mmCIF file with all atom_site columns, C-alpha atoms in Angstrom:
data_model
loop_
_atom_site.group_PDB
_atom_site.id
_atom_site.type_symbol
_atom_site.label_atom_id
_atom_site.label_alt_id
_atom_site.label_comp_id
_atom_site.label_asym_id
_atom_site.label_entity_id
_atom_site.label_seq_id
_atom_site.pdbx_PDB_ins_code
_atom_site.Cartn_x
_atom_site.Cartn_y
_atom_site.Cartn_z
_atom_site.occupancy
_atom_site.B_iso_or_equiv
_atom_site.pdbx_formal_charge
_atom_site.auth_seq_id
_atom_site.auth_comp_id
_atom_site.auth_asym_id
_atom_site.auth_atom_id
_atom_site.pdbx_PDB_model_num
ATOM 1   C CA . MET E 1 1   ? -2.049  5.932   -11.140 1.00 0.00 ? 944  MET E CA 1
ATOM 2   C CA . GLU E 1 2   ? -2.345  3.039   -8.698  1.00 0.00 ? 945  GLU E CA 1
ATOM 3   C CA . LEU E 1 3   ? -4.224  3.448   -5.455  1.00 0.00 ? 946  LEU E CA 1
ATOM 4   C CA . ILE E 1 4   ? -3.586  1.241   -2.414  1.00 0.00 ? 947  ILE E CA 1
ATOM 5   C CA . VAL E 1 5   ? -5.021  1.383   1.060   1.00 0.00 ? 948  VAL E CA 1
ATOM 6   C CA . ILE E 1 6   ? -2.983  0.276   4.144   1.00 0.00 ? 949  ILE E CA 1
ATOM 7   C CA . ALA E 1 7   ? -4.728  -0.925  7.293   1.00 0.00 ? 950  ALA E CA 1
ATOM 8   C CA . LYS E 1 8   ? -4.902  1.199   10.368  1.00 0.00 ? 951  LYS E CA 1
ATOM 9   C CA . PRO E 1 9   ? -1.975  0.166   12.660  1.00 0.00 ? 952  PRO E CA 1
ATOM 10  C CA . THR E 1 10  ? -4.364  -0.844  15.409  1.00 0.00 ? 953  THR E CA 1
ATOM 11  C CA . VAL E 1 11  ? -7.195  -3.283  15.359  1.00 0.00 ? 954  VAL E CA 1
ATOM 12  C CA . PHE E 1 12  ? -10.721 -1.695  15.610  1.00 0.00 ? 955  PHE E CA 1
ATOM 13  C CA . LYS E 1 13  ? -14.306 -2.895  15.463  1.00 0.00 ? 956  LYS E CA 1
ATOM 14  C CA . GLU E 1 14  ? -16.016 -3.045  12.045  1.00 0.00 ? 957  GLU E CA 1
ATOM 15  C CA . GLU E 1 15  ? -12.675 -2.983  10.262  1.00 0.00 ? 958  GLU E CA 1
ATOM 16  C CA . SER E 1 16  ? -13.342 -6.077  8.100   1.00 0.00 ? 959  SER E CA 1
ATOM 17  C CA . ASN E 1 17  ? -16.716 -4.571  7.177   1.00 0.00 ? 960  ASN E CA 1
ATOM 18  C CA . LEU E 1 18  ? -15.215 -1.312  6.078   1.00 0.00 ? 961  LEU E CA 1
ATOM 19  C CA . VAL E 1 19  ? -12.511 -3.191  4.052   1.00 0.00 ? 962  VAL E CA 1
ATOM 20  C CA . ASN E 1 20  ? -15.251 -5.102  2.304   1.00 0.00 ? 963  ASN E CA 1
ATOM 21  C CA . GLN E 1 21  ? -16.998 -1.821  1.457   1.00 0.00 ? 964  GLN E CA 1
ATOM 22  C CA . LEU E 1 22  ? -13.742 -0.393  0.062   1.00 0.00 ? 965  LEU E CA 1
ATOM 23  C CA . PHE E 1 23  ? -13.346 -3.485  -2.130  1.00 0.00 ? 966  PHE E CA 1
ATOM 24  C CA . GLU E 1 24  ? -16.948 -3.139  -3.293  1.00 0.00 ? 967  GLU E CA 1
ATOM 25  C CA . ALA E 1 25  ? -16.164 0.537   -4.153  1.00 0.00 ? 968  ALA E CA 1
ATOM 26  C CA . GLY E 1 26  ? -13.267 -0.590  -6.402  1.00 0.00 ? 969  GLY E CA 1
ATOM 27  C CA . LEU E 1 27  ? -10.231 -0.947  -4.141  1.00 0.00 ? 970  LEU E CA 1
ATOM 28  C CA . GLN E 1 28  ? -7.693  -3.156  -5.891  1.00 0.00 ? 971  GLN E CA 1
ATOM 29  C CA . VAL E 1 29  ? -5.106  -3.804  -3.126  1.00 0.00 ? 972  VAL E CA 1
ATOM 30  C CA . PHE E 1 30  ? -5.384  -3.795  0.648   1.00 0.00 ? 973  PHE E CA 1
ATOM 31  C CA . HIS E 1 31  ? -2.209  -4.044  2.740   1.00 0.00 ? 974  HIS E CA 1
ATOM 32  C CA . LEU E 1 32  ? -2.804  -5.787  6.022   1.00 0.00 ? 975  LEU E CA 1
ATOM 33  C CA . ARG E 1 33  ? -0.206  -4.397  8.405   1.00 0.00 ? 976  ARG E CA 1
ATOM 34  C CA . LYS E 1 34  ? -0.706  -4.663  12.212  1.00 0.00 ? 977  LYS E CA 1
ATOM 35  C CA . GLU E 1 35  ? 2.672   -4.480  13.871  1.00 0.00 ? 978  GLU E CA 1
ATOM 36  C CA . ASN E 1 36  ? 1.420   -5.393  17.360  1.00 0.00 ? 979  ASN E CA 1
ATOM 37  C CA . ALA E 1 37  ? -1.326  -7.909  16.397  1.00 0.00 ? 980  ALA E CA 1
ATOM 38  C CA . ASP E 1 38  ? -0.937  -11.558 16.752  1.00 0.00 ? 981  ASP E CA 1
ATOM 39  C CA . GLU E 1 39  ? -1.765  -14.303 14.225  1.00 0.00 ? 982  GLU E CA 1
ATOM 40  C CA . ALA E 1 40  ? -5.246  -14.820 15.665  1.00 0.00 ? 983  ALA E CA 1
ATOM 41  C CA . ALA E 1 41  ? -6.057  -11.158 15.097  1.00 0.00 ? 984  ALA E CA 1
ATOM 42  C CA . TYR E 1 42  ? -4.805  -11.399 11.557  1.00 0.00 ? 985  TYR E CA 1
ATOM 43  C CA . ARG E 1 43  ? -7.019  -14.474 10.976  1.00 0.00 ? 986  ARG E CA 1
ATOM 44  C CA . LYS E 1 44  ? -10.068 -12.696 12.449  1.00 0.00 ? 987  LYS E CA 1
ATOM 45  C CA . ILE E 1 45  ? -9.600  -9.728  10.110  1.00 0.00 ? 988  ILE E CA 1
ATOM 46  C CA . ILE E 1 46  ? -9.097  -11.878 7.027   1.00 0.00 ? 989  ILE E CA 1
ATOM 47  C CA . GLU E 1 47  ? -12.033 -14.153 7.834   1.00 0.00 ? 990  GLU E CA 1
ATOM 48  C CA . GLY E 1 48  ? -14.177 -11.047 8.153   1.00 0.00 ? 991  GLY E CA 1
ATOM 49  C CA . ILE E 1 49  ? -13.275 -10.073 4.555   1.00 0.00 ? 992  ILE E CA 1
ATOM 50  C CA . SER E 1 50  ? -15.195 -11.747 1.759   1.00 0.00 ? 993  SER E CA 1
ATOM 51  C CA . PRO E 1 51  ? -13.106 -14.673 0.230   1.00 0.00 ? 994  PRO E CA 1
ATOM 52  C CA . GLU E 1 52  ? -13.504 -13.265 -3.222  1.00 0.00 ? 995  GLU E CA 1
ATOM 53  C CA . TYR E 1 53  ? -11.262 -10.363 -2.048  1.00 0.00 ? 996  TYR E CA 1
ATOM 54  C CA . HIS E 1 54  ? -8.564  -12.481 -0.420  1.00 0.00 ? 997  HIS E CA 1
ATOM 55  C CA . PRO E 1 55  ? -6.319  -12.451 -3.462  1.00 0.00 ? 998  PRO E CA 1
ATOM 56  C CA . GLN E 1 56  ? -6.268  -8.631  -3.212  1.00 0.00 ? 999  GLN E CA 1
ATOM 57  C CA . ILE E 1 57  ? -4.871  -8.631  0.336   1.00 0.00 ? 1000 ILE E CA 1
ATOM 58  C CA . ALA E 1 58  ? -1.125  -8.174  0.892   1.00 0.00 ? 1001 ALA E CA 1
ATOM 59  C CA . LEU E 1 59  ? 0.236   -9.630  4.114   1.00 0.00 ? 1002 LEU E CA 1
ATOM 60  C CA . HIS E 1 60  ? 2.951   -7.734  6.063   1.00 0.00 ? 1003 HIS E CA 1
ATOM 61  C CA . HIS E 1 61  ? 3.236   -10.409 8.784   1.00 0.00 ? 1004 HIS E CA 1
ATOM 62  C CA . PHE E 1 62  ? 2.381   -14.088 9.302   1.00 0.00 ? 1005 PHE E CA 1
ATOM 63  C CA . HIS E 1 63  ? 3.056   -14.905 5.621   1.00 0.00 ? 1006 HIS E CA 1
ATOM 64  C CA . SER E 1 64  ? 2.188   -18.532 6.128   1.00 0.00 ? 1007 SER E CA 1
ATOM 65  C CA . LEU E 1 65  ? -1.487  -17.438 6.283   1.00 0.00 ? 1008 LEU E CA 1
ATOM 66  C CA . ALA E 1 66  ? -1.377  -16.890 2.527   1.00 0.00 ? 1009 ALA E CA 1
ATOM 67  C CA . ASN E 1 67  ? -1.729  -20.626 2.027   1.00 0.00 ? 1010 ASN E CA 1
ATOM 68  C CA . ASP E 1 68  ? -4.810  -20.782 4.176   1.00 0.00 ? 1011 ASP E CA 1
ATOM 69  C CA . TYR E 1 69  ? -6.785  -17.922 2.625   1.00 0.00 ? 1012 TYR E CA 1
ATOM 70  C CA . ASP E 1 70  ? -5.860  -17.872 -1.091  1.00 0.00 ? 1013 ASP E CA 1
ATOM 71  C CA . ILE E 1 71  ? -3.763  -14.790 -0.582  1.00 0.00 ? 1014 ILE E CA 1
ATOM 72  C CA . ASN E 1 72  ? -1.094  -14.240 -3.252  1.00 0.00 ? 1015 ASN E CA 1
ATOM 73  C CA . ARG E 1 73  ? 0.481   -10.953 -2.162  1.00 0.00 ? 1016 ARG E CA 1
ATOM 74  C CA . ILE E 1 74  ? 3.410   -10.829 0.242   1.00 0.00 ? 1017 ILE E CA 1
ATOM 75  C CA . HIS E 1 75  ? 5.034   -7.682  1.646   1.00 0.00 ? 1018 HIS E CA 1
ATOM 76  C CA . HIS E 1 76  ? 8.576   -7.746  2.947   1.00 0.00 ? 1019 HIS E CA 1
ATOM 77  C CA . THR E 1 77  ? 9.432   -4.909  5.394   1.00 0.00 ? 1020 THR E CA 1
ATOM 78  C CA . GLU E 1 78  ? 12.739  -3.269  4.823   1.00 0.00 ? 1021 GLU E CA 1
ATOM 79  C CA . SER E 1 79  ? 14.358  -5.048  7.780   1.00 0.00 ? 1022 SER E CA 1
ATOM 80  C CA . PHE E 1 80  ? 13.073  -8.437  6.630   1.00 0.00 ? 1023 PHE E CA 1
ATOM 81  C CA . ARG E 1 81  ? 14.305  -7.737  3.071   1.00 0.00 ? 1024 ARG E CA 1
ATOM 82  C CA . LYS E 1 82  ? 17.745  -7.066  4.403   1.00 0.00 ? 1025 LYS E CA 1
ATOM 83  C CA . GLU E 1 83  ? 17.617  -10.197 6.541   1.00 0.00 ? 1026 GLU E CA 1
ATOM 84  C CA . ILE E 1 84  ? 17.092  -12.321 3.475   1.00 0.00 ? 1027 ILE E CA 1
ATOM 85  C CA . ASN E 1 85  ? 19.831  -10.316 1.736   1.00 0.00 ? 1028 ASN E CA 1
ATOM 86  C CA . ASN E 1 86  ? 17.559  -9.177  -1.177  1.00 0.00 ? 1029 ASN E CA 1
ATOM 87  C CA . GLY E 1 87  ? 17.542  -12.703 -2.409  1.00 0.00 ? 1030 GLY E CA 1
ATOM 88  C CA . SER E 1 88  ? 15.537  -14.049 -5.365  1.00 0.00 ? 1031 SER E CA 1
ATOM 89  C CA . LEU E 1 89  ? 11.721  -14.552 -4.801  1.00 0.00 ? 1032 LEU E CA 1
ATOM 90  C CA . PRO E 1 90  ? 9.420   -17.353 -5.842  1.00 0.00 ? 1033 PRO E CA 1
ATOM 91  C CA . GLU E 1 91  ? 7.405   -16.612 -8.931  1.00 0.00 ? 1034 GLU E CA 1
ATOM 92  C CA . ASN E 1 92  ? 3.982   -17.763 -7.624  1.00 0.00 ? 1035 ASN E CA 1
ATOM 93  C CA . LYS E 1 93  ? 3.260   -14.561 -5.590  1.00 0.00 ? 1036 LYS E CA 1
ATOM 94  C CA . ILE E 1 94  ? 3.155   -10.819 -6.009  1.00 0.00 ? 1037 ILE E CA 1
ATOM 95  C CA . TYR E 1 95  ? 5.886   -9.232  -3.860  1.00 0.00 ? 1038 TYR E CA 1
ATOM 96  C CA . SER E 1 96  ? 6.232   -5.747  -2.444  1.00 0.00 ? 1039 SER E CA 1
ATOM 97  C CA . THR E 1 97  ? 8.632   -4.028  -0.083  1.00 0.00 ? 1040 THR E CA 1
ATOM 98  C CA . SER E 1 98  ? 9.422   -0.666  1.420   1.00 0.00 ? 1041 SER E CA 1
ATOM 99  C CA . ILE E 1 99  ? 12.310  1.759   1.052   1.00 0.00 ? 1042 ILE E CA 1
ATOM 100 C CA . HIS E 1 100 ? 13.098  5.011   2.815   1.00 0.00 ? 1043 HIS E CA 1
ATOM 101 C CA . HIS E 1 101 ? 16.060  6.123   0.689   1.00 0.00 ? 1044 HIS E CA 1
ATOM 102 C CA . LEU E 1 102 ? 15.733  6.464   -3.088  1.00 0.00 ? 1045 LEU E CA 1
ATOM 103 C CA . ALA E 1 103 ? 19.240  5.179   -3.471  1.00 0.00 ? 1046 ALA E CA 1
ATOM 104 C CA . ASP E 1 104 ? 17.847  1.779   -2.589  1.00 0.00 ? 1047 ASP E CA 1
ATOM 105 C CA . ILE E 1 105 ? 15.698  1.495   -5.720  1.00 0.00 ? 1048 ILE E CA 1
ATOM 106 C CA . GLY E 1 106 ? 18.560  -0.239  -7.544  1.00 0.00 ? 1049 GLY E CA 1
ATOM 107 C CA . GLN E 1 107 ? 18.536  -3.013  -4.907  1.00 0.00 ? 1050 GLN E CA 1
ATOM 108 C CA . ILE E 1 108 ? 14.887  -4.116  -5.188  1.00 0.00 ? 1051 ILE E CA 1
ATOM 109 C CA . GLY E 1 109 ? 14.487  -4.995  -8.804  1.00 0.00 ? 1052 GLY E CA 1
ATOM 110 C CA . GLN E 1 110 ? 13.068  -8.430  -7.973  1.00 0.00 ? 1053 GLN E CA 1
ATOM 111 C CA . TYR E 1 111 ? 9.944   -6.860  -6.308  1.00 0.00 ? 1054 TYR E CA 1
ATOM 112 C CA . ASP E 1 112 ? 6.783   -5.869  -8.180  1.00 0.00 ? 1055 ASP E CA 1
ATOM 113 C CA . TYR E 1 113 ? 6.407   -2.623  -6.281  1.00 0.00 ? 1056 TYR E CA 1
ATOM 114 C CA . SER E 1 114 ? 7.753   -0.774  -3.311  1.00 0.00 ? 1057 SER E CA 1
ATOM 115 C CA . PHE E 1 115 ? 6.445   1.905   -0.989  1.00 0.00 ? 1058 PHE E CA 1
ATOM 116 C CA . PHE E 1 116 ? 8.660   4.989   -0.519  1.00 0.00 ? 1059 PHE E CA 1
ATOM 117 C CA . SER E 1 117 ? 8.101   6.973   2.603   1.00 0.00 ? 1060 SER E CA 1
ATOM 118 C CA . PRO E 1 118 ? 7.561   9.396   4.163   1.00 0.00 ? 1061 PRO E CA 1
ATOM 119 C CA . VAL E 1 119 ? 6.772   11.643  1.285   1.00 0.00 ? 1062 VAL E CA 1
ATOM 120 C CA . PHE E 1 120 ? 4.821   14.250  3.284   1.00 0.00 ? 1063 PHE E CA 1
ATOM 121 C CA . ASN E 1 121 ? 4.382   14.751  7.081   1.00 0.00 ? 1064 ASN E CA 1
ATOM 122 C CA . SER E 1 122 ? 2.478   11.648  8.264   1.00 0.00 ? 1065 SER E CA 1
ATOM 123 C CA . PHE E 1 123 ? -1.188  11.910  9.316   1.00 0.00 ? 1066 PHE E CA 1
ATOM 124 C CA . SER E 1 124 ? -0.966  8.665   11.417  1.00 0.00 ? 1067 SER E CA 1
ATOM 125 C CA . LYS E 1 125 ? 2.436   9.193   12.974  1.00 0.00 ? 1068 LYS E CA 1
ATOM 126 C CA . PRO E 1 126 ? 2.881   12.559  14.652  1.00 0.00 ? 1069 PRO E CA 1
ATOM 127 C CA . GLY E 1 127 ? 6.414   13.886  14.177  1.00 0.00 ? 1070 GLY E CA 1
ATOM 128 C CA . TYR E 1 128 ? 7.100   11.652  11.197  1.00 0.00 ? 1071 TYR E CA 1
ATOM 129 C CA . GLN E 1 129 ? 8.322   14.256  8.724   1.00 0.00 ? 1072 GLN E CA 1
ATOM 130 C CA . GLY E 1 130 ? 8.324   14.042  5.028   1.00 0.00 ? 1073 GLY E CA 1
ATOM 131 C CA . VAL E 1 131 ? 11.667  13.847  3.239   1.00 0.00 ? 1074 VAL E CA 1
ATOM 132 C CA . ILE E 1 132 ? 10.753  14.994  -0.322  1.00 0.00 ? 1075 ILE E CA 1
ATOM 133 C CA . PRO E 1 133 ? 11.453  18.552  -1.468  1.00 0.00 ? 1076 PRO E CA 1
ATOM 134 C CA . ALA E 1 134 ? 8.579   20.476  -3.119  1.00 0.00 ? 1077 ALA E CA 1
ATOM 135 C CA . ASP E 1 135 ? 10.210  20.425  -6.577  1.00 0.00 ? 1078 ASP E CA 1
ATOM 136 C CA . PHE E 1 136 ? 11.132  16.676  -6.442  1.00 0.00 ? 1079 PHE E CA 1
ATOM 137 C CA . ARG E 1 137 ? 10.532  14.452  -9.491  1.00 0.00 ? 1080 ARG E CA 1
ATOM 138 C CA . LEU E 1 138 ? 11.253  10.755  -9.490  1.00 0.00 ? 1081 LEU E CA 1
ATOM 139 C CA . ASP E 1 139 ? 13.778  9.821   -12.126 1.00 0.00 ? 1082 ASP E CA 1
ATOM 140 C CA . LYS E 1 140 ? 13.117  6.117   -12.579 1.00 0.00 ? 1083 LYS E CA 1
ATOM 141 C CA . GLN E 1 141 ? 14.740  4.322   -15.524 1.00 0.00 ? 1084 GLN E CA 1
ATOM 142 C CA . GLN E 1 142 ? 13.320  0.805   -14.977 1.00 0.00 ? 1085 GLN E CA 1
ATOM 143 C CA . VAL E 1 143 ? 9.633   -0.329  -15.207 1.00 0.00 ? 1086 VAL E CA 1
ATOM 144 C CA . LYS E 1 144 ? 10.023  -2.586  -12.205 1.00 0.00 ? 1087 LYS E CA 1
ATOM 145 C CA . PRO E 1 145 ? 9.482   -2.194  -9.336  1.00 0.00 ? 1088 PRO E CA 1
ATOM 146 C CA . LYS E 1 146 ? 6.768   0.415   -9.340  1.00 0.00 ? 1089 LYS E CA 1
ATOM 147 C CA . ILE E 1 147 ? 7.283   3.104   -6.697  1.00 0.00 ? 1090 ILE E CA 1
ATOM 148 C CA . ILE E 1 148 ? 4.275   3.898   -4.597  1.00 0.00 ? 1091 ILE E CA 1
ATOM 149 C CA . ALA E 1 149 ? 4.241   7.097   -2.511  1.00 0.00 ? 1092 ALA E CA 1
ATOM 150 C CA . LEU E 1 150 ? 3.333   6.803   1.126   1.00 0.00 ? 1093 LEU E CA 1
ATOM 151 C CA . GLY E 1 151 ? 3.113   9.253   4.051   1.00 0.00 ? 1094 GLY E CA 1
ATOM 152 C CA . GLY E 1 152 ? 0.860   12.230  4.616   1.00 0.00 ? 1095 GLY E CA 1
ATOM 153 C CA . ILE E 1 153 ? -1.099  11.747  1.491   1.00 0.00 ? 1096 ILE E CA 1
ATOM 154 C CA . GLY E 1 154 ? -4.706  13.029  1.344   1.00 0.00 ? 1097 GLY E CA 1
ATOM 155 C CA . LEU E 1 155 ? -6.903  14.315  -1.479  1.00 0.00 ? 1098 LEU E CA 1
ATOM 156 C CA . ASN E 1 156 ? -5.018  17.554  -1.616  1.00 0.00 ? 1099 ASN E CA 1
ATOM 157 C CA . GLU E 1 157 ? -1.703  15.804  -2.177  1.00 0.00 ? 1100 GLU E CA 1
ATOM 158 C CA . ILE E 1 158 ? -2.680  13.528  -5.156  1.00 0.00 ? 1101 ILE E CA 1
ATOM 159 C CA . ASP E 1 159 ? -1.855  16.154  -7.776  1.00 0.00 ? 1102 ASP E CA 1
ATOM 160 C CA . ARG E 1 160 ? 1.625   16.630  -6.303  1.00 0.00 ? 1103 ARG E CA 1
ATOM 161 C CA . ILE E 1 161 ? 2.214   12.864  -6.217  1.00 0.00 ? 1104 ILE E CA 1
ATOM 162 C CA . LYS E 1 162 ? 1.419   12.718  -9.960  1.00 0.00 ? 1105 LYS E CA 1
ATOM 163 C CA . ALA E 1 163 ? 3.666   15.604  -10.692 1.00 0.00 ? 1106 ALA E CA 1
ATOM 164 C CA . MET E 1 164 ? 6.490   13.898  -8.829  1.00 0.00 ? 1107 MET E CA 1
ATOM 165 C CA . ASN E 1 165 ? 6.204   10.963  -11.268 1.00 0.00 ? 1108 ASN E CA 1
ATOM 166 C CA . PHE E 1 166 ? 5.303   8.220   -8.727  1.00 0.00 ? 1109 PHE E CA 1
ATOM 167 C CA . ASP E 1 167 ? 3.551   5.176   -10.108 1.00 0.00 ? 1110 ASP E CA 1
ATOM 168 C CA . GLY E 1 168 ? 0.838   5.365   -7.470  1.00 0.00 ? 1111 GLY E CA 1
ATOM 169 C CA . LEU E 1 169 ? 0.006   6.221   -3.886  1.00 0.00 ? 1112 LEU E CA 1
ATOM 170 C CA . ALA E 1 170 ? -1.046  4.622   -0.665  1.00 0.00 ? 1113 ALA E CA 1
ATOM 171 C CA . LEU E 1 171 ? -3.606  6.024   1.755   1.00 0.00 ? 1114 LEU E CA 1
ATOM 172 C CA . LEU E 1 172 ? -3.459  5.344   5.455   1.00 0.00 ? 1115 LEU E CA 1
ATOM 173 C CA . GLY E 1 173 ? -4.194  8.105   7.905   1.00 0.00 ? 1116 GLY E CA 1
ATOM 174 C CA . SER E 1 174 ? -6.525  9.987   5.462   1.00 0.00 ? 1117 SER E CA 1
ATOM 175 C CA . ILE E 1 175 ? -8.768  6.873   5.359   1.00 0.00 ? 1118 ILE E CA 1
ATOM 176 C CA . TRP E 1 176 ? -8.662  5.600   8.950   1.00 0.00 ? 1119 TRP E CA 1
ATOM 177 C CA . ASN E 1 177 ? -8.395  8.795   11.084  1.00 0.00 ? 1120 ASN E CA 1
ATOM 178 C CA . ASP E 1 178 ? -12.153 9.240   10.377  1.00 0.00 ? 1121 ASP E CA 1
ATOM 179 C CA . PRO E 1 179 ? -13.599 5.844   9.500   1.00 0.00 ? 1122 PRO E CA 1
ATOM 180 C CA . SER E 1 180 ? -17.054 7.380   9.048   1.00 0.00 ? 1123 SER E CA 1
ATOM 181 C CA . GLN E 1 181 ? -15.673 9.128   5.942   1.00 0.00 ? 1124 GLN E CA 1
ATOM 182 C CA . ALA E 1 182 ? -13.461 6.305   4.733   1.00 0.00 ? 1125 ALA E CA 1
ATOM 183 C CA . ILE E 1 183 ? -15.526 5.256   1.738   1.00 0.00 ? 1126 ILE E CA 1
ATOM 184 C CA . ILE E 1 184 ? -16.215 8.846   0.629   1.00 0.00 ? 1127 ILE E CA 1
ATOM 185 C CA . THR E 1 185 ? -12.512 9.769   0.872   1.00 0.00 ? 1128 THR E CA 1
ATOM 186 C CA . PHE E 1 186 ? -11.508 6.655   -1.044  1.00 0.00 ? 1129 PHE E CA 1
ATOM 187 C CA . LYS E 1 187 ? -14.005 7.298   -3.812  1.00 0.00 ? 1130 LYS E CA 1
ATOM 188 C CA . LYS E 1 188 ? -12.772 10.840  -4.203  1.00 0.00 ? 1131 LYS E CA 1
ATOM 189 C CA . ALA E 1 189 ? -9.170  9.671   -4.359  1.00 0.00 ? 1132 ALA E CA 1
ATOM 190 C CA . GLN E 1 190 ? -10.141 6.924   -6.746  1.00 0.00 ? 1133 GLN E CA 1
ATOM 191 C CA . ALA E 1 191 ? -11.772 9.380   -9.123  1.00 0.00 ? 1134 ALA E CA 1
ATOM 192 C CA . LYS E 1 192 ? -8.578  11.498  -9.165  1.00 0.00 ? 1135 LYS E CA 1
ATOM 193 C CA . CYS E 1 193 ? -6.393  8.571   -9.936  1.00 0.00 ? 1136 CYS E CA 1
ATOM 194 C CA . GLN E 1 194 ? -8.626  7.241   -12.616 1.00 0.00 ? 1137 GLN E CA 1
ATOM 195 C CA . ALA E 1 195 ? -8.737  10.676  -14.236 1.00 0.00 ? 1138 ALA E CA 1
ATOM 196 C CA . TYR E 1 196 ? -4.934  10.594  -14.532 1.00 0.00 ? 1139 TYR E CA 1
ATOM 197 C CA . ALA E 1 197 ? -5.025  7.085   -15.944 1.00 0.00 ? 1140 ALA E CA 1
ATOM 198 C CA . GLN E 1 198 ? -7.525  8.179   -18.635 1.00 0.00 ? 1141 GLN E CA 1
ATOM 199 C CA . ASN E 1 199 ? -5.483  11.197  -19.602 1.00 0.00 ? 1142 ASN E CA 1
ATOM 200 C CA . LEU E 1 200 ? -2.440  9.013   -19.884 1.00 0.00 ? 1143 LEU E CA 1
ATOM 201 C CA . THR E 1 201 ? -4.343  6.622   -22.178 1.00 0.00 ? 1144 THR E CA 1
ATOM 202 C CA . ILE E 1 202 ? -5.438  9.451   -24.393 1.00 0.00 ? 1145 ILE E CA 1
ATOM 203 C CA . GLN E 1 203 ? -1.907  10.911  -24.673 1.00 0.00 ? 1146 GLN E CA 1
ATOM 204 C CA . THR E 1 204 ? -0.401  7.583   -25.748 1.00 0.00 ? 1147 THR E CA 1
#
């Protein structure tokens, strides 16, 4: 099961250092999303992250920065995706997007993966309520795009995400609400996801 970390919505001190530690601990993909940050703030965060990890960063804004920092992951927000009318995408990048209605899965086949949210009540956005019933199971016919669960996911929810048949999960509030525990929380989540992957390998 894939494990992604999304940036805290606001800029904070020591962020790049913590992201480096997450990568060192085995993080595969970090989504840089700062809705109210300018391009200079994006550059500062990226430049604080070791260049060896830049290909593992996904940009939500200021996509042109990808050419300056060897970044090959681009995220299209739902509104941006609709702006470009779900058009075809260049083949030299890894593209992700977001959906909030499962009926939209059929419209995003050109993307490599998509977040679906909110699955549970959000940790980072008070009042942002989950939309998935307790007995939900994702019925996905196609391999692409992978569907990544987002919203209100902590260590206690990982088993439920697996039972719901998602391809992976993204952590946000459970990582950044207490930065002092970010690495510990990530490693525990990583161990759970790796255990599921190993079981899947054995079964096949």
